[in-house]
Short mmCIF file of C-alpha atoms and ligand atoms in Angstrom, two decimals:
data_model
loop_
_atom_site.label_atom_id
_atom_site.label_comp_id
_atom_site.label_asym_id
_atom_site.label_seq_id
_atom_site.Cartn_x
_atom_site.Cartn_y
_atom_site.Cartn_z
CA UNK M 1 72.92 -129.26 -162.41
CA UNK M 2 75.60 -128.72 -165.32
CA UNK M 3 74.85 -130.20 -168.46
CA UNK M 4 77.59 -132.91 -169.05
CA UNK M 5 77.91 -132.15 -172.55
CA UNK M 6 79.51 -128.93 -172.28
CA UNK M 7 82.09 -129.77 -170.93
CA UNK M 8 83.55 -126.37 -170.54
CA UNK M 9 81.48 -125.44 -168.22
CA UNK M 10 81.73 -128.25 -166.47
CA UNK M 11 85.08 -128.12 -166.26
CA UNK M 12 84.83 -124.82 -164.29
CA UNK M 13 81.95 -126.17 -162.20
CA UNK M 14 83.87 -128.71 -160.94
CA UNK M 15 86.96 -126.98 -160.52
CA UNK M 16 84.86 -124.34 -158.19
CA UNK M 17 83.67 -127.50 -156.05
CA UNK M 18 86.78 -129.30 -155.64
CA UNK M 19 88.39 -125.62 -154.68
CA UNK M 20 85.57 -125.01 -151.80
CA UNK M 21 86.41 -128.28 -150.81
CA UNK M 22 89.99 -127.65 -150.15
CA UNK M 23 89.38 -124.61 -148.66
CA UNK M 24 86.04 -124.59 -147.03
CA UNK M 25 85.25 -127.93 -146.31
CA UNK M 26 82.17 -127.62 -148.21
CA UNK M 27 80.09 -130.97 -147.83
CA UNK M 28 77.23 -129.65 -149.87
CA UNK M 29 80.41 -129.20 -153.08
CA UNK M 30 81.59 -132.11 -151.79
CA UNK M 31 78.19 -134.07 -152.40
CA UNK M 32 77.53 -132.26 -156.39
CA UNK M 33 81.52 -133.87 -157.21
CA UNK M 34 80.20 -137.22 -155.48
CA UNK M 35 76.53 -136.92 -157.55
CA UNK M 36 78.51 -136.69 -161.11
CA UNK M 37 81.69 -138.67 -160.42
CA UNK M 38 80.19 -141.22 -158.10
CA UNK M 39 78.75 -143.21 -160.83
CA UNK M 40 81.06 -142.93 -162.74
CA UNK M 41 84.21 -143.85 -160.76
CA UNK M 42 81.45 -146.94 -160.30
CA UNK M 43 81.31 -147.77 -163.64
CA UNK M 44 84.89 -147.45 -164.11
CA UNK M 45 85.57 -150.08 -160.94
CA UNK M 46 82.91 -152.61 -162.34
CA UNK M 47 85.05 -152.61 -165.76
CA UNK M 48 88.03 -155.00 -163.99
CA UNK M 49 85.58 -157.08 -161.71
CA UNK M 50 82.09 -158.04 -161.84
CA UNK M 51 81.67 -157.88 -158.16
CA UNK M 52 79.50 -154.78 -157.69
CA UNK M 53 80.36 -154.59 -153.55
CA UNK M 54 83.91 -154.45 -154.87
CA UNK M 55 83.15 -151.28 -157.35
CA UNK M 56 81.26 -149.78 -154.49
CA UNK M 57 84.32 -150.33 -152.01
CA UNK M 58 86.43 -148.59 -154.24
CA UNK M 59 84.84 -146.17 -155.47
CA UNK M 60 84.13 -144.64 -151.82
CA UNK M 61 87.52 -144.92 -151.40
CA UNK M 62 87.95 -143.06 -154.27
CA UNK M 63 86.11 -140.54 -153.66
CA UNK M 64 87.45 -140.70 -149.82
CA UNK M 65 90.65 -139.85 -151.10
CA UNK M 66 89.02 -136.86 -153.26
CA UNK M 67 87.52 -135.23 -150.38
CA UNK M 68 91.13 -135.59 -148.57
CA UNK M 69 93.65 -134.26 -151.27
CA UNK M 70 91.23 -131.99 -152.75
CA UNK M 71 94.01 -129.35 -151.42
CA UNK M 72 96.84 -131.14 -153.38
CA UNK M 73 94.42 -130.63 -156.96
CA UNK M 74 96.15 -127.74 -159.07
CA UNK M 75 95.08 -126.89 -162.72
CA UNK M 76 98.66 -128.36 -163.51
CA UNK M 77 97.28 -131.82 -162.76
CA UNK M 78 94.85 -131.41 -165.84
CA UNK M 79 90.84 -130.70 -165.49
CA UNK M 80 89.02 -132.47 -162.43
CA UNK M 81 88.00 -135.62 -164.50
CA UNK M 82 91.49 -136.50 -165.08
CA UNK M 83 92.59 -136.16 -161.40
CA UNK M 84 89.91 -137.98 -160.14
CA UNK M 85 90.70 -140.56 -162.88
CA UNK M 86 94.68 -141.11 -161.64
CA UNK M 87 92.95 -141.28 -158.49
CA UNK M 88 90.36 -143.86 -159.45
CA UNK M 89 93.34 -145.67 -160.84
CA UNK M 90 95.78 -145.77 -158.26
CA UNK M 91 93.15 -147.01 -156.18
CA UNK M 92 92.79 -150.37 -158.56
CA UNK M 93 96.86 -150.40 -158.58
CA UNK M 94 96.38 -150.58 -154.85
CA UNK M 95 93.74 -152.90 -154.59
CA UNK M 96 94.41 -155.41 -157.13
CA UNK M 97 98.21 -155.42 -157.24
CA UNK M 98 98.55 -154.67 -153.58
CA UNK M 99 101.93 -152.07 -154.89
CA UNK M 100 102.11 -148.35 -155.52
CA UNK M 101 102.57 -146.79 -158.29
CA UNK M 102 105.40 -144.58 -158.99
CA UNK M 103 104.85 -141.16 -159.76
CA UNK M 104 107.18 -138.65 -160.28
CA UNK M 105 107.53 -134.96 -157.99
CA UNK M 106 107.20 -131.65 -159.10
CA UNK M 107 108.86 -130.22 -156.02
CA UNK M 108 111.69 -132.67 -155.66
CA UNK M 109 114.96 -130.72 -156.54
CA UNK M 110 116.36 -133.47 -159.35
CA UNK M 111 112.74 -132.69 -161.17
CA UNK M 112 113.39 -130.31 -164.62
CA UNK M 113 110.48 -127.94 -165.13
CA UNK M 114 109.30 -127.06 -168.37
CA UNK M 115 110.03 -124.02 -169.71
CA UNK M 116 107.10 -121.05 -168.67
CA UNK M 117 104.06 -121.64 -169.98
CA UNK M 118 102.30 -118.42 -170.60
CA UNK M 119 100.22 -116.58 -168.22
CA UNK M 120 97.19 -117.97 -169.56
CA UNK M 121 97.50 -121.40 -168.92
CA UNK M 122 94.36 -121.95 -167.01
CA UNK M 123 92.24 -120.59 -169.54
CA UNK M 124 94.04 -122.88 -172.06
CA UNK M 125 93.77 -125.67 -170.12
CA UNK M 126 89.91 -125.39 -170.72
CA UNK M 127 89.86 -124.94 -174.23
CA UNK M 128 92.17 -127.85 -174.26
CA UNK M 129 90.15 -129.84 -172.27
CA UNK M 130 87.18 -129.13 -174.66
CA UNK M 131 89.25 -129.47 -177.71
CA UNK M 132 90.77 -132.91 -176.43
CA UNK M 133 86.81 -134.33 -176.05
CA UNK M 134 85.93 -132.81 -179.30
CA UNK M 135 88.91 -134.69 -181.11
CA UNK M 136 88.23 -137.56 -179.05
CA UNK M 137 84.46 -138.22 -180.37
CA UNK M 138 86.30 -137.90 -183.64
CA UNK M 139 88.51 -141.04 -183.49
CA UNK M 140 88.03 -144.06 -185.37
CA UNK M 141 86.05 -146.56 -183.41
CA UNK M 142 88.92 -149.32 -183.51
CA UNK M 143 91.28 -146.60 -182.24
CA UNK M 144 88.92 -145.66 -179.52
CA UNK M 145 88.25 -148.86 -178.55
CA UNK M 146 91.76 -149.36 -178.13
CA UNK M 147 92.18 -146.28 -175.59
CA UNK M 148 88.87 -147.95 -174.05
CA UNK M 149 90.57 -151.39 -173.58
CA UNK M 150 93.33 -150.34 -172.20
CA UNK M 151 92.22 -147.09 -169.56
CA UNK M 152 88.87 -149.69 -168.78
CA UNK M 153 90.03 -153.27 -168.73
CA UNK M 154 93.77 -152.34 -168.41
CA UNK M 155 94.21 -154.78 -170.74
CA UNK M 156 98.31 -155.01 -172.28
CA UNK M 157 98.93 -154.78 -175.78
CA UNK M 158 99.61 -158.34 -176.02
CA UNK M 159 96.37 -159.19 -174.57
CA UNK M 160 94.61 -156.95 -176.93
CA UNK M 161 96.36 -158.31 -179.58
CA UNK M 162 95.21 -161.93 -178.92
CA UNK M 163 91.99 -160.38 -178.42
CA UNK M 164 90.94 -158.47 -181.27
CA UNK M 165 93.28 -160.95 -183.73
CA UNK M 166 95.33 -157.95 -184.54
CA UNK M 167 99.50 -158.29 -185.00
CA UNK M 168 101.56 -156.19 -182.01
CA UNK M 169 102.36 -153.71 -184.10
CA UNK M 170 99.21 -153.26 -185.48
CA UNK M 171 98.02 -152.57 -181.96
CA UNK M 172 100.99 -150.33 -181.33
CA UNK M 173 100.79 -148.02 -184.46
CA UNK M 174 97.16 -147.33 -183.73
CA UNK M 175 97.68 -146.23 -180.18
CA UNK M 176 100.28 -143.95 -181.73
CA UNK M 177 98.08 -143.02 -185.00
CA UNK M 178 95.00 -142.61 -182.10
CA UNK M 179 97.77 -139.69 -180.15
CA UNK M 180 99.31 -138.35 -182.86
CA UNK M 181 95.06 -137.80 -184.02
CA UNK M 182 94.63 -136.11 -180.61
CA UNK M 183 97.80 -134.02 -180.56
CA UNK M 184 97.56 -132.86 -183.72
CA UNK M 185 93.98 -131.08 -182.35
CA UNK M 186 95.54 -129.92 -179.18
CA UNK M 187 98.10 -127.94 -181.06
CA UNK M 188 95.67 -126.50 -183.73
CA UNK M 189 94.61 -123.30 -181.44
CA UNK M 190 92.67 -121.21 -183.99
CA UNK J 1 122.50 -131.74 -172.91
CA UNK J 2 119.31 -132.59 -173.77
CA UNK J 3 117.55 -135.79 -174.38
CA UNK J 4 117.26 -137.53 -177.64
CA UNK J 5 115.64 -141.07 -176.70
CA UNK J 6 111.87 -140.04 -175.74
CA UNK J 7 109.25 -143.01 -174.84
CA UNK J 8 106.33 -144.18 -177.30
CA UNK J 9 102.75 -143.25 -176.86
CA UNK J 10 102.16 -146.96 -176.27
CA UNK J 11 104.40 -147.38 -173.20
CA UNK J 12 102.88 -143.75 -171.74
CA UNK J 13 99.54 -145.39 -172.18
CA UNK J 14 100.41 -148.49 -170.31
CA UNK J 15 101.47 -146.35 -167.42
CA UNK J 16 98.74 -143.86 -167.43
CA UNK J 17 96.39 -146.94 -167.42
CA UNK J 18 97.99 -148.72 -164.83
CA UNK J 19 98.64 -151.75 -166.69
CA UNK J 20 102.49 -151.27 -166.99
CA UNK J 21 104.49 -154.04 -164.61
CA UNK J 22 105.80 -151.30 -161.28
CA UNK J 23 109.51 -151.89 -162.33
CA UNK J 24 108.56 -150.24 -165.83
CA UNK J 25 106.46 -147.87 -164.29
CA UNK J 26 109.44 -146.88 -161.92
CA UNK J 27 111.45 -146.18 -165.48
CA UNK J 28 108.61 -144.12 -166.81
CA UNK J 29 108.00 -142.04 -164.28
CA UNK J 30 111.74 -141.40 -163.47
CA UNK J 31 111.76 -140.45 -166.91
CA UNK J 32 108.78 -137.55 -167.09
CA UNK J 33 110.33 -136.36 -163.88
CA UNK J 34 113.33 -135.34 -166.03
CA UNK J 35 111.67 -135.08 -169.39
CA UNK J 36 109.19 -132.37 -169.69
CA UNK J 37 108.51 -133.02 -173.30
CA UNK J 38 107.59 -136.72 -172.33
CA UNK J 39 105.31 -134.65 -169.44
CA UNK J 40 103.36 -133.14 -172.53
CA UNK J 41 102.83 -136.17 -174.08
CA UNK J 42 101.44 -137.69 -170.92
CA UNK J 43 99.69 -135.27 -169.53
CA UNK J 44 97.67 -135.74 -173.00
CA UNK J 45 97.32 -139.06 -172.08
CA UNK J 46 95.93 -138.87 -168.82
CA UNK J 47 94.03 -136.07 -170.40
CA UNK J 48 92.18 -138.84 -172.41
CA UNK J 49 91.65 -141.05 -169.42
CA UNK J 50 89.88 -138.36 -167.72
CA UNK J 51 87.85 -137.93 -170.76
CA UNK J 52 86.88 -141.49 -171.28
CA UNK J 53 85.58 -141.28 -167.21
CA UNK J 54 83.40 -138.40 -167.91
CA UNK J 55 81.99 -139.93 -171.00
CA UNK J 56 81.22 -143.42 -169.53
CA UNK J 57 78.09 -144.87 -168.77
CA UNK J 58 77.47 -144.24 -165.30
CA UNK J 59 76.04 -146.83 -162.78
CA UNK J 60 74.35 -145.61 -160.52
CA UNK J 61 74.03 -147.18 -157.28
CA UNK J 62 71.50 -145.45 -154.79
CA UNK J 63 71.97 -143.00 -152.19
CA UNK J 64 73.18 -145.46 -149.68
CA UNK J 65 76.64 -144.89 -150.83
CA UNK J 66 76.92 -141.23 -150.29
CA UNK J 67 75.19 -141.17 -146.71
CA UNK J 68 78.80 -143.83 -146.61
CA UNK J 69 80.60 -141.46 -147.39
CA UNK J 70 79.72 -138.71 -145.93
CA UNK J 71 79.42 -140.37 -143.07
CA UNK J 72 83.18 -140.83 -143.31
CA UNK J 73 84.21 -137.51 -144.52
CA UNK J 74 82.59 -136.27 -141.31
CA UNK J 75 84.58 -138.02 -139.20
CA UNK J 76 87.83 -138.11 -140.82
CA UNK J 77 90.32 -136.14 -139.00
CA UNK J 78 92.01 -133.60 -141.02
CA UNK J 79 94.88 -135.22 -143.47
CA UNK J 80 98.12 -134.45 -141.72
CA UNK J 81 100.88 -132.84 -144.13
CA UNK J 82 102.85 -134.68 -145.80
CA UNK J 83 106.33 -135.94 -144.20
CA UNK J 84 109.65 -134.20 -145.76
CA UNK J 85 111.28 -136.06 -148.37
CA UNK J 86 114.43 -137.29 -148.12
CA UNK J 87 116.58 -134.16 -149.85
CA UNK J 88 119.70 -133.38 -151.17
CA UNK J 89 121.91 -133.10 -147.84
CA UNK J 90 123.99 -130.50 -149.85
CA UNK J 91 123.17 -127.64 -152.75
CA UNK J 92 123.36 -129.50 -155.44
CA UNK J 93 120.32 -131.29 -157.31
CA UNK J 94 120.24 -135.47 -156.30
CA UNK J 95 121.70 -137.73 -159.21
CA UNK J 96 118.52 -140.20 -159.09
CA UNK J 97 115.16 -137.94 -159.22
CA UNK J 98 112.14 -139.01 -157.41
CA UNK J 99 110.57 -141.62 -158.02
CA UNK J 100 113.31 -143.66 -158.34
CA UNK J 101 115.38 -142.06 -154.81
CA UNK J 102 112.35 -143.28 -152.72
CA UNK J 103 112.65 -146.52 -153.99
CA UNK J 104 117.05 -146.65 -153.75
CA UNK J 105 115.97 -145.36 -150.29
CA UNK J 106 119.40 -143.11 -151.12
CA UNK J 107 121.49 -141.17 -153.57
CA UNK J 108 123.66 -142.77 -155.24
CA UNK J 109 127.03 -141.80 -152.65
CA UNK J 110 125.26 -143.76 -150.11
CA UNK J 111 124.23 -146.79 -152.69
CA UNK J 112 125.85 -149.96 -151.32
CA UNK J 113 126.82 -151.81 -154.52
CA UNK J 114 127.23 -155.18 -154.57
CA UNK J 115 130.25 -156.31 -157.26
CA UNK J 116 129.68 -158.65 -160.32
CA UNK J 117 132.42 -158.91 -162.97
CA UNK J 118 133.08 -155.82 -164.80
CA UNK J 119 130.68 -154.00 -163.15
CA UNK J 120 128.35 -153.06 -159.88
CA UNK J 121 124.80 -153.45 -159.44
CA UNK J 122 122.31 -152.27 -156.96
CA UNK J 123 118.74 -154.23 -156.60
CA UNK J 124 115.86 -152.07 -156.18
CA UNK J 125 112.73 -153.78 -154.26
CA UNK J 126 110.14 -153.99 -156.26
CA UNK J 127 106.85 -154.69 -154.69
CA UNK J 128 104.10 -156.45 -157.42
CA UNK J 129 107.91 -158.64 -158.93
CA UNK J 130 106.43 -158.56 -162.56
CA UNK J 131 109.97 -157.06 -163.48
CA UNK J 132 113.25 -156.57 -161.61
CA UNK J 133 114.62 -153.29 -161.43
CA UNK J 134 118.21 -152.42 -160.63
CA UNK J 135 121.03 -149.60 -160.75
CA UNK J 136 124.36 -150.80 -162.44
CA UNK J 137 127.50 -149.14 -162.67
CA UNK J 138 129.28 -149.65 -165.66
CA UNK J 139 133.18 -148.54 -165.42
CA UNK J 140 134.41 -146.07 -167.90
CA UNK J 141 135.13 -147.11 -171.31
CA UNK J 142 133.94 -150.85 -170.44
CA UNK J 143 131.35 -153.04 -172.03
CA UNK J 144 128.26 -154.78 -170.87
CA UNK J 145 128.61 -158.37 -172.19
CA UNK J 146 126.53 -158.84 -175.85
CA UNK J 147 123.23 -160.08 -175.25
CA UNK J 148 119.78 -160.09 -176.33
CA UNK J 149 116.54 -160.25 -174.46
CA UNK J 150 113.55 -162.48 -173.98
CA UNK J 151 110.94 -159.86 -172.68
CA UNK J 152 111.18 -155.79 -172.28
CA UNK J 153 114.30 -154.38 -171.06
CA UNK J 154 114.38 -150.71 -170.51
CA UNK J 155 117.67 -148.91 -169.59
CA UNK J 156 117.49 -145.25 -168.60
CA UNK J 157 120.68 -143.06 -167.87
CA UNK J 158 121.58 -141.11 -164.63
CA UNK J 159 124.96 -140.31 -164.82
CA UNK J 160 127.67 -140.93 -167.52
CA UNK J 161 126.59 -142.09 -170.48
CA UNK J 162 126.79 -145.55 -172.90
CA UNK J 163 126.98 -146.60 -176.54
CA UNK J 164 125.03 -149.40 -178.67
CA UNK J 165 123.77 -150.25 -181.65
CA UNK J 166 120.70 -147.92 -181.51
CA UNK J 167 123.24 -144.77 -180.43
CA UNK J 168 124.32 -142.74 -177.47
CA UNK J 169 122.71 -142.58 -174.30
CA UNK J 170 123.42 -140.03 -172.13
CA UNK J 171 121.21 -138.29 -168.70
CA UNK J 172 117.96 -138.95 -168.98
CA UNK J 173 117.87 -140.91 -172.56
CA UNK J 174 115.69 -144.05 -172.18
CA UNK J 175 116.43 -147.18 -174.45
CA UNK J 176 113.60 -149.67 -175.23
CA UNK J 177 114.91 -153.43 -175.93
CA UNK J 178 113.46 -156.49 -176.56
CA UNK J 179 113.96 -159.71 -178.54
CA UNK J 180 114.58 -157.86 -181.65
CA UNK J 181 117.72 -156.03 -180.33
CA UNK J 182 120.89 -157.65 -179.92
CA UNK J 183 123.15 -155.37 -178.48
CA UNK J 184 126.58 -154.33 -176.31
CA UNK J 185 126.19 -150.96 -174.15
CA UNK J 186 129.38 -149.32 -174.35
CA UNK J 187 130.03 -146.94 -171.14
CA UNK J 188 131.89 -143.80 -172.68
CA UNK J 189 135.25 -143.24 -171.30
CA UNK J 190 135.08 -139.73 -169.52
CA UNK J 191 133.17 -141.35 -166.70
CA UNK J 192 131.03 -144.41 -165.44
CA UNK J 193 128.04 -144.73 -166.33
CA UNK J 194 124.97 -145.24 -163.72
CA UNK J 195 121.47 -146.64 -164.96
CA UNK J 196 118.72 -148.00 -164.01
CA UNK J 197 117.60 -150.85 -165.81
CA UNK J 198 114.43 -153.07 -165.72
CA UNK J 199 114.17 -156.08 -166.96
CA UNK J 200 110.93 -159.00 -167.51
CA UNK J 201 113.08 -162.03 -167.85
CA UNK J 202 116.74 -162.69 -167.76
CA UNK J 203 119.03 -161.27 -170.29
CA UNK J 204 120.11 -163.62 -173.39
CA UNK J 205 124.04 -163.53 -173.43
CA UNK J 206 126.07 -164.42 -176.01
CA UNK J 207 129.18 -165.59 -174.33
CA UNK J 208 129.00 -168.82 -172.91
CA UNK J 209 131.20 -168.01 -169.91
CA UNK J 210 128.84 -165.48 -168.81
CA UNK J 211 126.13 -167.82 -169.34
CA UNK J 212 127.77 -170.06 -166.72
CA UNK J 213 128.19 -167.22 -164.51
CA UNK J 214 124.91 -165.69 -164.86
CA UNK J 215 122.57 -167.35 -162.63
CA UNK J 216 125.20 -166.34 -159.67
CA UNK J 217 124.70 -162.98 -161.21
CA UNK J 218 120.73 -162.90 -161.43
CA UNK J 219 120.79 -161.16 -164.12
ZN1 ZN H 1 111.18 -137.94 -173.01
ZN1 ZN H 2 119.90 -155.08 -173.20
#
């Protein structure tokens, strides 16, 4: 088993599952993703409703739908955690709203590409990974528990607001402060 | 030409959350498809979602839920490909990127406007209704009446481009409104200007005679 902590290594772990999913089929990968994200996508599903049948629902679908567009998964779409989050998530949009959410297409002519990133990119998009969860456990708690408020409970900024007694743009300038945090980590590659 | 009017961290968080009304979302993600310093941003953003998944407490739940699943995955057929999306018929790149085409269920040539005064406007069906979305066609040169708003209104360019108060908006700019803005888009006169624009709650206009006319307008 990987130690969840380092999550470089995990991050290649995973991405070696989820690719002899895609291409192999590979039930016993299949069931080491399930083991880790299981619980978690769980946990995540039990933050909007306290109906644990209804977290277990959709988290199988959620993981369902991993086993089934594991081919669709490139390193483009960010380490596994965070695909298998906008999955998790579309699957509440789906179930709770009953709509779909729009997302835009990389192959869709009218889409504008960024310029080339260098050939590297998969290696940076570890160290990015594990640079992003270092600066993360560096955050303020209030700014963290904004990102937690609204990624958990999906919770607007208005409802925050009322929540935590804290003016709009209070809320507002520390979900920016919170990114501007983050990116400012991200870009400092020593 | 390249865009000037980006979105806030705030609103990108909304949508990579999930919490963001569809018609916004339909904005935002019309947006990154044409904005890839937006993408960067976002992709950031989603980057922290994933993070805050790994590093939750997880609940565990027995094993009854994989033998579920795997029972499932076992006897899933394989997922078919995807169908073909509806192209460009000729060369040239669509004017309305995906997303937003899907949801037109055209380009904009085969967009059957419906008139209003000074202007056309196309409703997009929006499934969850939070916010209504449509495409308007301002004329060359010609004004959207004054008005202010009483929710969110965001207004992004797809052809052509328009003036206000808060500066020029041309393809692919993305203007953020609410209460606090009072304002009169200006379409610029070399062409007219086509946008999508979403609003929570009907427009506040200053005119009274468009105030009479608006609810025949549902805008
Ligand atoms: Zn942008
Ligand atoms: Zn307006």
């Amino acid at each position: 088993a990987v130690d969840p902590s380092d999550k470089k290594a995990l991050n290649i772990v995973m991405r070696q599952k989820l690719f002899a999913v895609a291409t192999s089929r590979d039930v016993a990968a299949f069931e080491e993703l399930f083991r880790y994200y299981g619980p978690r996508v769980r946990a995540y599903m039990a933050k909007l409703s306290r109906d644990g049948q209804l977290a277990e629902e959709l988290m199988q679908e959620t993981m369902v739908a991993v086993w089934n567009k594991a081919a669709q998964y490139s390193p483009d779409k960010g380490n596994v955690s965070t695909w298998i989050f906008t999955i998790a998530r579309n699957q509440r949009i789906d179930h709770w709203r009953k709509t779909n959410r729009p997302d835009f297409d990389p192959n869709d002519p009218a889409f504008v590409p960024a310029e080339i990133r260098p050939a590297d990119a998969a290696f940076d998009m570890n160290e990015d990974a594990d640079r992003l969860h270092r600066a993360m456990q560096t955050l303020p708690p209030e700014q963290l528990e904004l990102l937690k408020l609204s990624f958990f409970e999906e919770a607007s900024h208005s409802t925050i607001s009322e929540k935590l007694g804290l003016p709009l743009g209070t809320v507002k300038s520390r979900i920016r402060l919170a990114f501007a945090k983050l990116r400012t980590a991200l870009e400092d590659r020593s | 030409m390249s865009i000037v009017h980006h979105l806030d961290e705030d609103i990108l968080l909304d949508h990579a959350a999930g919490t963001l009304a569809e018609g916004f979302s339909l904005a935002v993600a019309t947006h990154l498809a044409v904005c890839p310093e937006c993408r960067e941003r976002y992709a950031m953003i989603e980057g922290a979602g994933g993070e805050l998944l790994d590093t939750i407490e997880p609940a565990a739940g027995g094993d009854a839920g994989w033998q579920a699943v795997k029972a499932r995955i076992s006897n899933a057929p394989l997922p078919t490909a995807k169908p073909a999306r509806r192209g460009a018929s000729g060369g040239s790149a669509p004017v309305l990127p995906e997303p937003l085409r899907s949801y037109v269920g055209s380009d904009v040539d085969a967009i059957r406007w419906k008139p209003m005064p000074g202007a056309a406007q196309f409703i997009i069906p929006i499934r969850d209704g939070r916010a209504v979305a449509r495409l308007l066609r301002i004329p060359a040169g010609k004004p959207v009446p004054e008005h202010t708003h009483r929710g969110m209104e965001m207004t992004l360019v797809l052809s052509g481009a328009f003036a206000d108060e808060d500066g020029t908006f041309t393809r692919g700019d993305i203007e953020i409104a609410d209460g606090s803005l009072t304002h009169q888009p200006v379409a610029t006169n070399d062409a007219d200007c086509i946008c999508l624009a979403v609003t929570e709650a009907p427009l506040k206009f200053k005119s009274w005679i468009v105030r009479l006319f608006q609810p025949m307008l549902g805008i």
